[in-house]
CSV table of N, CA and C and ligand atoms in Angstrom, one decimal:
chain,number,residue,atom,x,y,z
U,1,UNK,N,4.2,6.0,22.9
U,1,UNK,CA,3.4,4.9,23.4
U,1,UNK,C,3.4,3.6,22.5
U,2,UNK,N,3.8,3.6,21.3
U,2,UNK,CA,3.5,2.8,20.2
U,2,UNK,C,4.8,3.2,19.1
U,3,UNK,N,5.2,1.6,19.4
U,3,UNK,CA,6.7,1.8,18.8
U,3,UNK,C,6.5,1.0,17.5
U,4,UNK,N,5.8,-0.2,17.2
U,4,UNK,CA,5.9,-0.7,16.3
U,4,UNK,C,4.4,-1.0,15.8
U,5,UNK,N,3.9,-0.1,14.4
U,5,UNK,CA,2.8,-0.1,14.4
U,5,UNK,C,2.8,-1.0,12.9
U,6,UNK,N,1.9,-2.3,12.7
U,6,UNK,CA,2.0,-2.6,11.9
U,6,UNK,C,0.9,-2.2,10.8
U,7,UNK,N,0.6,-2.0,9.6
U,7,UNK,CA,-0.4,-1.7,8.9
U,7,UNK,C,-0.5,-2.5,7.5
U,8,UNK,N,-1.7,-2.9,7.2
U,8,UNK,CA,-1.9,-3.6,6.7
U,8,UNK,C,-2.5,-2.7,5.0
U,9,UNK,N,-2.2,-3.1,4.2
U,9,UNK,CA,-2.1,-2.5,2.9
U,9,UNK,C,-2.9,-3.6,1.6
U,10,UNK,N,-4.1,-3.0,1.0
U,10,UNK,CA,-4.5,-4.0,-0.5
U,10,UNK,C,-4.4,-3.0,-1.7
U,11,UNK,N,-4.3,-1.4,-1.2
U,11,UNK,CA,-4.5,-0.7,-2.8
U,11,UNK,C,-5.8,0.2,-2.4
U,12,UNK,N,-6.9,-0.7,-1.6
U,12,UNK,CA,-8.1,-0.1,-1.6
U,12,UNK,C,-8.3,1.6,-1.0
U,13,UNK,N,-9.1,1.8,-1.7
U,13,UNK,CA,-9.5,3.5,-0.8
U,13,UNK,C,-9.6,3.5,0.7
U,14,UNK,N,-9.7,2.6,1.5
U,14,UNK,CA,-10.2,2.5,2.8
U,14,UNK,C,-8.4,2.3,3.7
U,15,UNK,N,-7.9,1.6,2.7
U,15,UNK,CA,-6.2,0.8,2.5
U,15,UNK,C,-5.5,2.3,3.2
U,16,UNK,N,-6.1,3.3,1.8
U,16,UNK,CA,-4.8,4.1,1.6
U,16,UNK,C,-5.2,5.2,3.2
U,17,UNK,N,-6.4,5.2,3.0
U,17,UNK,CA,-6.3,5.9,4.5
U,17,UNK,C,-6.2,5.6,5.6
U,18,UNK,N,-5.7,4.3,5.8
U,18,UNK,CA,-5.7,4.0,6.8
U,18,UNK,C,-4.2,4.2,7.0
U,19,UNK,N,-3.6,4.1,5.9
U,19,UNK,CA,-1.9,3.7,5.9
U,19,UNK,C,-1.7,5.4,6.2
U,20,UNK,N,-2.4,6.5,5.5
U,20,UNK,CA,-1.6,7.7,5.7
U,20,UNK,C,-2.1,8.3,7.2
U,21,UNK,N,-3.1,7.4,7.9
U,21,UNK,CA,-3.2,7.7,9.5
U,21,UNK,C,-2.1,7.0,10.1
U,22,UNK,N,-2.0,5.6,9.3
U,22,UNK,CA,-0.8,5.2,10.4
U,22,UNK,C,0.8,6.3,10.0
U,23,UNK,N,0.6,6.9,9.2
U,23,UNK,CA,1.7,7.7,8.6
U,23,UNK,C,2.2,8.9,10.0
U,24,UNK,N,0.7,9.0,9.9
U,24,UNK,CA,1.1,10.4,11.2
U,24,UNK,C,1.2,10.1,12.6
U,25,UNK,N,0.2,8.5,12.9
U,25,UNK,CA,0.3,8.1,14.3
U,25,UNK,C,2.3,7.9,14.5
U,26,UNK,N,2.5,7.3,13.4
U,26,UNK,CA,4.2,6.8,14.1
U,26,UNK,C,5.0,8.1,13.7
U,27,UNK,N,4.7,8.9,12.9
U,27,UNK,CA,5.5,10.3,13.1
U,27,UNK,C,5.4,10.8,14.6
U,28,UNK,N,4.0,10.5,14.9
U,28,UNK,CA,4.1,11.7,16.2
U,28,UNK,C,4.8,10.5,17.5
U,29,UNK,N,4.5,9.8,17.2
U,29,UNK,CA,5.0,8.8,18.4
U,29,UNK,C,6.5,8.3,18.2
U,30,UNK,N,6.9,8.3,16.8
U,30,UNK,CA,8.5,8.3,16.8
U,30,UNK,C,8.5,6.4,16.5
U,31,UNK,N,7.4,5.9,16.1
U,31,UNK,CA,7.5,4.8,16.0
U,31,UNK,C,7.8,4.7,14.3
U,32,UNK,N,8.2,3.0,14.6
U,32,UNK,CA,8.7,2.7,13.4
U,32,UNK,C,7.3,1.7,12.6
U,33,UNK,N,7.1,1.7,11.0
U,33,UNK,CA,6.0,1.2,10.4
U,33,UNK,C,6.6,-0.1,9.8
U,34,UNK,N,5.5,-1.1,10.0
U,34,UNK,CA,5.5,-2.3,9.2
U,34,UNK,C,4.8,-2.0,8.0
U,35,UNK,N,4.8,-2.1,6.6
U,35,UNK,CA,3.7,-2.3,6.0
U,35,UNK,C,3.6,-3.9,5.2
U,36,UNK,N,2.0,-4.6,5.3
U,36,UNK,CA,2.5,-5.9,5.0
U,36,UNK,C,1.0,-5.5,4.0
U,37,UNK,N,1.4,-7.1,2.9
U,37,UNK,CA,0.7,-6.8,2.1
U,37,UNK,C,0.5,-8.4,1.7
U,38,UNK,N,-0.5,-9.0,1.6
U,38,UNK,CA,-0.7,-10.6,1.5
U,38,UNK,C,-1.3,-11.0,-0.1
U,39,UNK,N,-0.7,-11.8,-0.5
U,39,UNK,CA,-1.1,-12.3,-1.9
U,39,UNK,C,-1.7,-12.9,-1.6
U,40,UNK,N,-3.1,-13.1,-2.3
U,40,UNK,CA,-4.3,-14.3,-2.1
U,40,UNK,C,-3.6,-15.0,-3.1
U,41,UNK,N,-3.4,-15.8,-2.7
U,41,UNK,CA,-3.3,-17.0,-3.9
U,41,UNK,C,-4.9,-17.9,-4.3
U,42,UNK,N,-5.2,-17.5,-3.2
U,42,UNK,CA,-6.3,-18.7,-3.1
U,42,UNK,C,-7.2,-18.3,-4.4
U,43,UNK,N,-7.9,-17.4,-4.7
U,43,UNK,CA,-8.2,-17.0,-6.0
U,43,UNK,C,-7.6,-18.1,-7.4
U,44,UNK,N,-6.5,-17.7,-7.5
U,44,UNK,CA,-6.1,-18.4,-8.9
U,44,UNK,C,-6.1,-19.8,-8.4
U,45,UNK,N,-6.1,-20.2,-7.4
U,45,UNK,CA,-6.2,-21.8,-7.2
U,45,UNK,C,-7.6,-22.3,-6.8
U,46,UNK,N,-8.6,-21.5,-6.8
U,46,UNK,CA,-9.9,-22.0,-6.4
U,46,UNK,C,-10.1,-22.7,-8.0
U,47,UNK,N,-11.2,-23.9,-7.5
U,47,UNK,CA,-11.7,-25.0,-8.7
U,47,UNK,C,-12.1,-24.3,-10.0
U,48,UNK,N,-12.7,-23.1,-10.1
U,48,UNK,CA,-13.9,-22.5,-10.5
U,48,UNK,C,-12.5,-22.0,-11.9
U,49,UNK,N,-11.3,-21.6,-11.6
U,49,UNK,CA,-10.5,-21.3,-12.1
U,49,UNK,C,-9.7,-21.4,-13.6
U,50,UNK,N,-9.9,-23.3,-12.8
U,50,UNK,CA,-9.4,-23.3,-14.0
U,50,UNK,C,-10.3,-24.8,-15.0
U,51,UNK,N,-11.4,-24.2,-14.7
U,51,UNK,CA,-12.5,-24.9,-15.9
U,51,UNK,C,-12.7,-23.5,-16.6
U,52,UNK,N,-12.2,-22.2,-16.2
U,52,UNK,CA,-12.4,-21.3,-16.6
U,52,UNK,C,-11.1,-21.2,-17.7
U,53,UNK,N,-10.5,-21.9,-17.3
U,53,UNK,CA,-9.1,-21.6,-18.6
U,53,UNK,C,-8.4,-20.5,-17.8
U,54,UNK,N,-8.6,-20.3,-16.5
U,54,UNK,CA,-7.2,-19.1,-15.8
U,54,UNK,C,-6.2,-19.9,-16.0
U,55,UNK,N,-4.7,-18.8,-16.5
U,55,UNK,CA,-3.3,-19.0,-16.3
U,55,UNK,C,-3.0,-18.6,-14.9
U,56,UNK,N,-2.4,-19.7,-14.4
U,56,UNK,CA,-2.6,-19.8,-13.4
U,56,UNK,C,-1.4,-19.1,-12.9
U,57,UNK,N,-0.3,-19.1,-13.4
U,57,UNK,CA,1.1,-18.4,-13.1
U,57,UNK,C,1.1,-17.3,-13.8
U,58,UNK,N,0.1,-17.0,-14.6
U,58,UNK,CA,-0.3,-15.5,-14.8
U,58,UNK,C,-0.6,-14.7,-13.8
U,59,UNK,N,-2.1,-15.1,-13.3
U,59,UNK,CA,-2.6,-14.5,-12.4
U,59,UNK,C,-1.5,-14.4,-10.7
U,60,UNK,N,-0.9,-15.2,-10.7
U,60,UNK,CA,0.4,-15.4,-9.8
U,60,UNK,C,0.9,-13.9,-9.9
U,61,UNK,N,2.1,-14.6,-11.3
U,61,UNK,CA,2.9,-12.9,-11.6
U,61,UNK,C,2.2,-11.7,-11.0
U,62,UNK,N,1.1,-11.7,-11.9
U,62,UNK,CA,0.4,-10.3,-11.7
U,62,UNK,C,0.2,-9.7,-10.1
U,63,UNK,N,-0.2,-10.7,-9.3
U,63,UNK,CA,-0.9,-10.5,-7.7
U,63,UNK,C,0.7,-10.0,-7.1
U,64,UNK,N,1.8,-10.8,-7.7
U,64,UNK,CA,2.9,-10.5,-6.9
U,64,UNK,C,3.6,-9.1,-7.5
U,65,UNK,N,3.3,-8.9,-8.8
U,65,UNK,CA,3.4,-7.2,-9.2
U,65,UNK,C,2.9,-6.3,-8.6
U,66,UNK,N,1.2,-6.7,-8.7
U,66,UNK,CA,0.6,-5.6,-8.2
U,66,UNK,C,1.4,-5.3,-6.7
U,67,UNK,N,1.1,-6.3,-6.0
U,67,UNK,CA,1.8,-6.3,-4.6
U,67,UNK,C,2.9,-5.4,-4.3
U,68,UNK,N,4.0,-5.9,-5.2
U,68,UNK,CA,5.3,-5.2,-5.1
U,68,UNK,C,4.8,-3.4,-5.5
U,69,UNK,N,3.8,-3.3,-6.1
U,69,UNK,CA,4.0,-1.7,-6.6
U,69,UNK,C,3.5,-1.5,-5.3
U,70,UNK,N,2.0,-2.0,-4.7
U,70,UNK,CA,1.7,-1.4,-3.4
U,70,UNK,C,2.5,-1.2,-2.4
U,71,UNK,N,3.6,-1.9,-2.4
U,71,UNK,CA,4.1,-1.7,-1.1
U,71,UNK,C,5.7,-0.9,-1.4
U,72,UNK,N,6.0,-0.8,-2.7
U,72,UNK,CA,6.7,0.1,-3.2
U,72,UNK,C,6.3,1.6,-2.8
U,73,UNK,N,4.9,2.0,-2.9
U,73,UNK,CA,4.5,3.3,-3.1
U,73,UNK,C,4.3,3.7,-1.6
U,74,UNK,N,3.9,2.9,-0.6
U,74,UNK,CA,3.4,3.0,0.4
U,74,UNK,C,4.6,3.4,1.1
U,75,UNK,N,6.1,2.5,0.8
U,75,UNK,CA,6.8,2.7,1.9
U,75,UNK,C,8.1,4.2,1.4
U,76,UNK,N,7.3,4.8,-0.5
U,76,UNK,CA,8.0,6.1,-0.9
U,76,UNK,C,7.3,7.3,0.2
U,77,UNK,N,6.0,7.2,0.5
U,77,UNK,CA,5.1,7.7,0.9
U,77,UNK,C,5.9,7.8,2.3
U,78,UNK,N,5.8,6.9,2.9
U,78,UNK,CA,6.5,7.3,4.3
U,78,UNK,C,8.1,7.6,4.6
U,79,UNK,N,8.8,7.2,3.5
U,79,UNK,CA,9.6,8.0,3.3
U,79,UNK,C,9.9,9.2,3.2
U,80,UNK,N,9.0,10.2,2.8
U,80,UNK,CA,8.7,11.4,2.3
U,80,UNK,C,8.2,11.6,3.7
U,81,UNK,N,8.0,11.2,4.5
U,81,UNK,CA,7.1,12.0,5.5
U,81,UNK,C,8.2,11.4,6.7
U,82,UNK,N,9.2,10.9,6.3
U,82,UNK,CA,10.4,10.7,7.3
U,82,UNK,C,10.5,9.9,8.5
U,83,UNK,N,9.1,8.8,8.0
U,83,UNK,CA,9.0,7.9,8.9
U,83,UNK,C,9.8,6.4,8.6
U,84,UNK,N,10.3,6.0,9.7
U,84,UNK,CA,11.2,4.8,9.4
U,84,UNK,C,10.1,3.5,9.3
U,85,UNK,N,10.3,2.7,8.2
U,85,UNK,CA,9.1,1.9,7.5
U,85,UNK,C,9.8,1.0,6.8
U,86,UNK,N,9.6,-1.0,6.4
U,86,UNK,CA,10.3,-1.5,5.6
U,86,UNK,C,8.8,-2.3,5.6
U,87,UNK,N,8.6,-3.2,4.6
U,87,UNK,CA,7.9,-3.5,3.9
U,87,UNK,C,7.5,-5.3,4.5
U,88,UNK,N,6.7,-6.4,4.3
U,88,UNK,CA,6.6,-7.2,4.1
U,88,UNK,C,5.5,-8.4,2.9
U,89,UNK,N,6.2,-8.7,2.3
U,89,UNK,CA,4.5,-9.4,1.5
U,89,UNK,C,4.7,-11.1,1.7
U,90,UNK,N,3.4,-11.7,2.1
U,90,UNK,CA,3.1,-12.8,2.7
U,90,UNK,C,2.3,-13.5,1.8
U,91,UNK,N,2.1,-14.8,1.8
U,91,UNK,CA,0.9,-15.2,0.9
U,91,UNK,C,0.1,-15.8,1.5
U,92,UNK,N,-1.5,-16.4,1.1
U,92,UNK,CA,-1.6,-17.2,1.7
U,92,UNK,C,-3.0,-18.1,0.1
U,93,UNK,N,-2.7,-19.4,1.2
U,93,UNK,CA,-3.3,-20.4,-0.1
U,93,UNK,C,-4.8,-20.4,-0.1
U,94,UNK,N,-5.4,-20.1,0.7
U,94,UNK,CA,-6.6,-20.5,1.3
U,94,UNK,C,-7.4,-19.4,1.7
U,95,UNK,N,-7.4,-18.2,1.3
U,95,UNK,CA,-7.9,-16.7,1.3
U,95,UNK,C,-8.2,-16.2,2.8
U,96,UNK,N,-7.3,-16.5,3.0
U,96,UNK,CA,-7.0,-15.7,4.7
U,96,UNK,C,-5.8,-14.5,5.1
U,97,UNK,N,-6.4,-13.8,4.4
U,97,UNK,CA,-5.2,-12.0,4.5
U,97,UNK,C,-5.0,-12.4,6.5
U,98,UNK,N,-6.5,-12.0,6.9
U,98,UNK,CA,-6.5,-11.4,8.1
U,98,UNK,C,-5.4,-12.6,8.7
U,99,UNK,N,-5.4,-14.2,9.0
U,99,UNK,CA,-4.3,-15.1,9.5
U,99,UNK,C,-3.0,-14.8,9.4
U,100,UNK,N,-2.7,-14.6,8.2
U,100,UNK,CA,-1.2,-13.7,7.8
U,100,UNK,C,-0.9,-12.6,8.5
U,101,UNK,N,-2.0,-11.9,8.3
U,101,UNK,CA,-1.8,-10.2,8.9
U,101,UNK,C,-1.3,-10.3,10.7
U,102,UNK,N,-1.9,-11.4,11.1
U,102,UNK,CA,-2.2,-11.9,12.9
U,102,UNK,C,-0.7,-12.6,12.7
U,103,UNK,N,-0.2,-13.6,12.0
U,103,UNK,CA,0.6,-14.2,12.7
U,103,UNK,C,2.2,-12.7,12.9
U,104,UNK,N,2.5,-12.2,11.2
U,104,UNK,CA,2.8,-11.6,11.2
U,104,UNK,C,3.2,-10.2,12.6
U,105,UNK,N,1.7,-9.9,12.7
U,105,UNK,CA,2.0,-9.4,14.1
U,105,UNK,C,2.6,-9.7,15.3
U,106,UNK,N,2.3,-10.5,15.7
U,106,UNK,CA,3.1,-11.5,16.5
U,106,UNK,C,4.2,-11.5,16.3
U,107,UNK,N,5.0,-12.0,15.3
U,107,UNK,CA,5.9,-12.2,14.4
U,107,UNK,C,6.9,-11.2,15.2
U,108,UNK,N,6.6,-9.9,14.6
U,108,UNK,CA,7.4,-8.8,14.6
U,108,UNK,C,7.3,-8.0,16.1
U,109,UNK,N,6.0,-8.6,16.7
U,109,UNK,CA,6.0,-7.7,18.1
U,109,UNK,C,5.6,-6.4,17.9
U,110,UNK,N,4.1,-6.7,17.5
U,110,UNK,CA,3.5,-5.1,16.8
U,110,UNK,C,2.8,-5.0,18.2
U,111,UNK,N,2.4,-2.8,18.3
U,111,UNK,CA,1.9,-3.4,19.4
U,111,UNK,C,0.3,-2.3,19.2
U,112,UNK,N,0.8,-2.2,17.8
U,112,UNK,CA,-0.6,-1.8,17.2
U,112,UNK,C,-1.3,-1.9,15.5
U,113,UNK,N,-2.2,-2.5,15.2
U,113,UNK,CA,-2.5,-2.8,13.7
U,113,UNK,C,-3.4,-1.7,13.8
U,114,UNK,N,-2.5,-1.6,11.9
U,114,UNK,CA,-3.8,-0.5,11.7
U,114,UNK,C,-4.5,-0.5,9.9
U,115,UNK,N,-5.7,-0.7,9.7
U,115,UNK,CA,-6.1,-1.2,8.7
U,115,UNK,C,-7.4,-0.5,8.5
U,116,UNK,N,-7.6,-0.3,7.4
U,116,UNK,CA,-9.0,0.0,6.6
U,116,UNK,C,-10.1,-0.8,6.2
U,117,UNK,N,-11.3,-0.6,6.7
U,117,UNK,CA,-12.2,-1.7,6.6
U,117,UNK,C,-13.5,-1.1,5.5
U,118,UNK,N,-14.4,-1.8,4.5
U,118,UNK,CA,-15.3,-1.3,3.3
U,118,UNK,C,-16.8,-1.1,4.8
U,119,UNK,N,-16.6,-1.8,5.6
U,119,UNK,CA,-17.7,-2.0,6.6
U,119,UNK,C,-18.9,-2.2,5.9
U,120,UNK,N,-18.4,-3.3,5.1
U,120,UNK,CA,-19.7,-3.8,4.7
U,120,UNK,C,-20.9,-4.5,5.1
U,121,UNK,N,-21.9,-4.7,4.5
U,121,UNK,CA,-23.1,-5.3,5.7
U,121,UNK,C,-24.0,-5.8,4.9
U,122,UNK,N,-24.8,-6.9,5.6
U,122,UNK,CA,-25.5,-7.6,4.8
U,122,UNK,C,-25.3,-8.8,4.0
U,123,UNK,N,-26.1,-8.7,2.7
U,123,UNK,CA,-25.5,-9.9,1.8
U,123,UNK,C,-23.9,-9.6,1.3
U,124,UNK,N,-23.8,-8.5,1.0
U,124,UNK,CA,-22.1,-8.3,0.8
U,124,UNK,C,-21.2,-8.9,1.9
U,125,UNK,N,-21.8,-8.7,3.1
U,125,UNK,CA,-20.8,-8.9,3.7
U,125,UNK,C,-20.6,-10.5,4.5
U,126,UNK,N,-22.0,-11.2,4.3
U,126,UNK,CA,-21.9,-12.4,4.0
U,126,UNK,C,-21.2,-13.3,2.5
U,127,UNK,N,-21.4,-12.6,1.6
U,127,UNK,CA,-20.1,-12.8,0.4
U,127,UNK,C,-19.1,-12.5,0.8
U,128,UNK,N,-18.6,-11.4,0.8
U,128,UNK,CA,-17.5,-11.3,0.9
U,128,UNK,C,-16.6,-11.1,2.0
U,129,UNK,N,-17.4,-11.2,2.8
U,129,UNK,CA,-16.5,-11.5,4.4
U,129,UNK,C,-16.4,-9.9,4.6
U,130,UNK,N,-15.5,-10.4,5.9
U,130,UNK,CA,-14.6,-9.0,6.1
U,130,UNK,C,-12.7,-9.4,7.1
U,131,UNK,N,-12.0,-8.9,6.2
U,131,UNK,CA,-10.6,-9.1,6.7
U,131,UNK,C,-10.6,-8.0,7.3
U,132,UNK,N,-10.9,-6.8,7.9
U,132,UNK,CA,-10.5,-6.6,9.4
U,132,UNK,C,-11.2,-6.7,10.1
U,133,UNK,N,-12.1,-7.3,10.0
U,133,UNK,CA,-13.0,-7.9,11.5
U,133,UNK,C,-12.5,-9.3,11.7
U,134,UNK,N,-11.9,-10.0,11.1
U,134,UNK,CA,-11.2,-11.5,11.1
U,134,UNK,C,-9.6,-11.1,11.8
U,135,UNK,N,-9.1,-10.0,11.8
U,135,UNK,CA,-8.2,-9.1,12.8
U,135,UNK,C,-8.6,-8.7,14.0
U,136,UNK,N,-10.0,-8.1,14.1
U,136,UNK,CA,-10.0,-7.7,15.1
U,136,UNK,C,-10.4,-8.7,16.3
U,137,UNK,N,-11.0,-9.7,15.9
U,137,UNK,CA,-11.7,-10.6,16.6
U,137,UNK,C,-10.5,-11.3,17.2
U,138,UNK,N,-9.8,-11.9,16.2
U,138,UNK,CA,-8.3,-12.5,17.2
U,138,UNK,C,-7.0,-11.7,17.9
U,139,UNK,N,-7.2,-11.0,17.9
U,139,UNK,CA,-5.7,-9.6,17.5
U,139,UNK,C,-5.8,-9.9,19.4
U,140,UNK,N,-4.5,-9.5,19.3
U,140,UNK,CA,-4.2,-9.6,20.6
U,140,UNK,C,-3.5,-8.2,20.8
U,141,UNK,N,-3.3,-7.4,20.5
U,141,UNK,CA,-3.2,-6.0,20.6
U,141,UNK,C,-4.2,-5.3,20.1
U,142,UNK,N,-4.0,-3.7,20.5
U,142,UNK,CA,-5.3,-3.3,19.7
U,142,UNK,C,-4.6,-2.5,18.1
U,143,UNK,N,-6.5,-2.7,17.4
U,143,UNK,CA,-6.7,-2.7,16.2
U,143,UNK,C,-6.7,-1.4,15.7
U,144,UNK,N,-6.3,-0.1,14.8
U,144,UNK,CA,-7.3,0.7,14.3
U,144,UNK,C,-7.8,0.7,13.1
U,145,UNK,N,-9.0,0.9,12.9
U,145,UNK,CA,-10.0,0.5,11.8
U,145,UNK,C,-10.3,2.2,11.4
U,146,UNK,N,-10.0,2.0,9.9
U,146,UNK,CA,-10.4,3.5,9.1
U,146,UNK,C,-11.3,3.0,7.6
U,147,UNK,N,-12.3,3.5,7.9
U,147,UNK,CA,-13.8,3.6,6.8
U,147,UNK,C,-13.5,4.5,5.6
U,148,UNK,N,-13.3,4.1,4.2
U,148,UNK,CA,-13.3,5.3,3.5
U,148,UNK,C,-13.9,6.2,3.6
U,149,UNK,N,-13.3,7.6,3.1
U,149,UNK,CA,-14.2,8.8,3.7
U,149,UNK,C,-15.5,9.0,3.2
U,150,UNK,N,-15.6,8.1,1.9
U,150,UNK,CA,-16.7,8.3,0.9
U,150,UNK,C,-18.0,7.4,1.4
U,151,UNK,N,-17.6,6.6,2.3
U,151,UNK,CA,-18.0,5.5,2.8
U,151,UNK,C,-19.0,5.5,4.2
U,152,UNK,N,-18.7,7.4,4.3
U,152,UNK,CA,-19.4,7.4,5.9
U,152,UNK,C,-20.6,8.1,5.7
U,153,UNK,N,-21.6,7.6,6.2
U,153,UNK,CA,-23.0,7.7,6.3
U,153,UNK,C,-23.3,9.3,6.2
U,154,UNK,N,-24.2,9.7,5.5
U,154,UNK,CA,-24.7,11.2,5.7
U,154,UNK,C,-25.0,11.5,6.7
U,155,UNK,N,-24.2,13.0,7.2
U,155,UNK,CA,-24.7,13.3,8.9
U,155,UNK,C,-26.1,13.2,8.8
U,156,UNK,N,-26.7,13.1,10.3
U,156,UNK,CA,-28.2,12.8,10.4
U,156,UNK,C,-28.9,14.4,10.1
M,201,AMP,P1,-12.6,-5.3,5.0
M,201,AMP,O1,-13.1,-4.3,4.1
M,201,AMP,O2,-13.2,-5.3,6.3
M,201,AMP,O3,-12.5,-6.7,4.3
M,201,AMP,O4,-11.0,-4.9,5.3
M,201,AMP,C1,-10.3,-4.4,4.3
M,201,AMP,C2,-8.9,-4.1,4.9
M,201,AMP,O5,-8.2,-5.2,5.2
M,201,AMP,C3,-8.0,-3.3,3.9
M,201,AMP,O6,-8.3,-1.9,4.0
M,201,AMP,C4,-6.6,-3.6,4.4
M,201,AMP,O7,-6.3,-2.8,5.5
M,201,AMP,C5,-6.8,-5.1,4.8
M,201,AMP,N1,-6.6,-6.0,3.7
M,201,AMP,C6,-7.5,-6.6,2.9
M,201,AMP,N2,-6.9,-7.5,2.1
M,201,AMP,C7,-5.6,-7.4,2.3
M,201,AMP,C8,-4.4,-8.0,1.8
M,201,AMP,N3,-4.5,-8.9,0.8
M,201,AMP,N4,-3.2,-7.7,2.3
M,201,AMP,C9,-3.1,-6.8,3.3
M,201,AMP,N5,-4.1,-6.2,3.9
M,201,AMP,C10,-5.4,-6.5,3.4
């Protein structure tokens, strides 16, 4: 049913399980994996930055290291599990993963995202937003959303 699943990748606990569901959804379906992975740039270039004395092409290098190892490991990972998988990393200036993640989709003709969400709530999640509900709300295919496991409410 689902040939091209794309999944979206930061490192996080919620990240990694979401990537090893999409591991087994495209095994059983014979589909092939996107994994994409978006550098915020927007961080090292926010004002706050560099009155702070950030190296600004530090913090660069580093976001495009980390990056490269994440999506290094992700796509050994599906390897090993004999799923056909290549990689992409995107940036963006203005701290928008989820716009990258959407156009991307598009892009490649995914015809399912699949991503990990902290499902945060409240003041946190008026800080700090949430990138896959900024997917789900525009996504024009459907979404799957995975909660770390540590993350899920004590049964009642
Ligand atoms: P949320 O906790 O709702 O903000 O969503 C977090 C999920 O969004 C992660 O588990 C990833 O699937 C995805 N995500 C967040 N940041 C990035 C990023 N920089 N690159 C790729 N995916 C990301």
């Amino acid at each position: 049913m689902y040939q091209h699943v794309l999944v979206a990748v930061d490192g996080s606990g919620p990240s990694t399980r979401a990537y090893r569901e999409a591991i087994r959804l495209a095994s059983d379906q014979r589909a092939t994996l996107r994994v994409v992975h978006v550098i915020d740039l927007g961080v090292a270039l926010a004002p706050w930055a560099e009155m702070a004395f950030v190296n600004y092409e530090s913090v660069e290098t580093s976001l495009r290291e980390s990056g490269a190892q994440i999506l290094e490991a992700a796509l050994a990972e599906a390897s090993a599990a004999g799923v056909a998988a290549d990689s992409v990393m995107l940036e963006t200036e203005v701290a928008e993963p989820a716009a990258e993640i959407l156009s991307e989709a598009d892009r490649w003709g995914a015809d399912l995202i699949v991503m990990g969400t902290h499902g945060r709530h409240g003041l946190a999640h008026l800080i700090l937003g949430s990138v896959a509900e900024g997917v789900v709300q525009r996504a024009s295919m459907p979404v799957l959303l995975l909660r770390a496991a540590d993350d899920a409410p004590p049964a009642a």
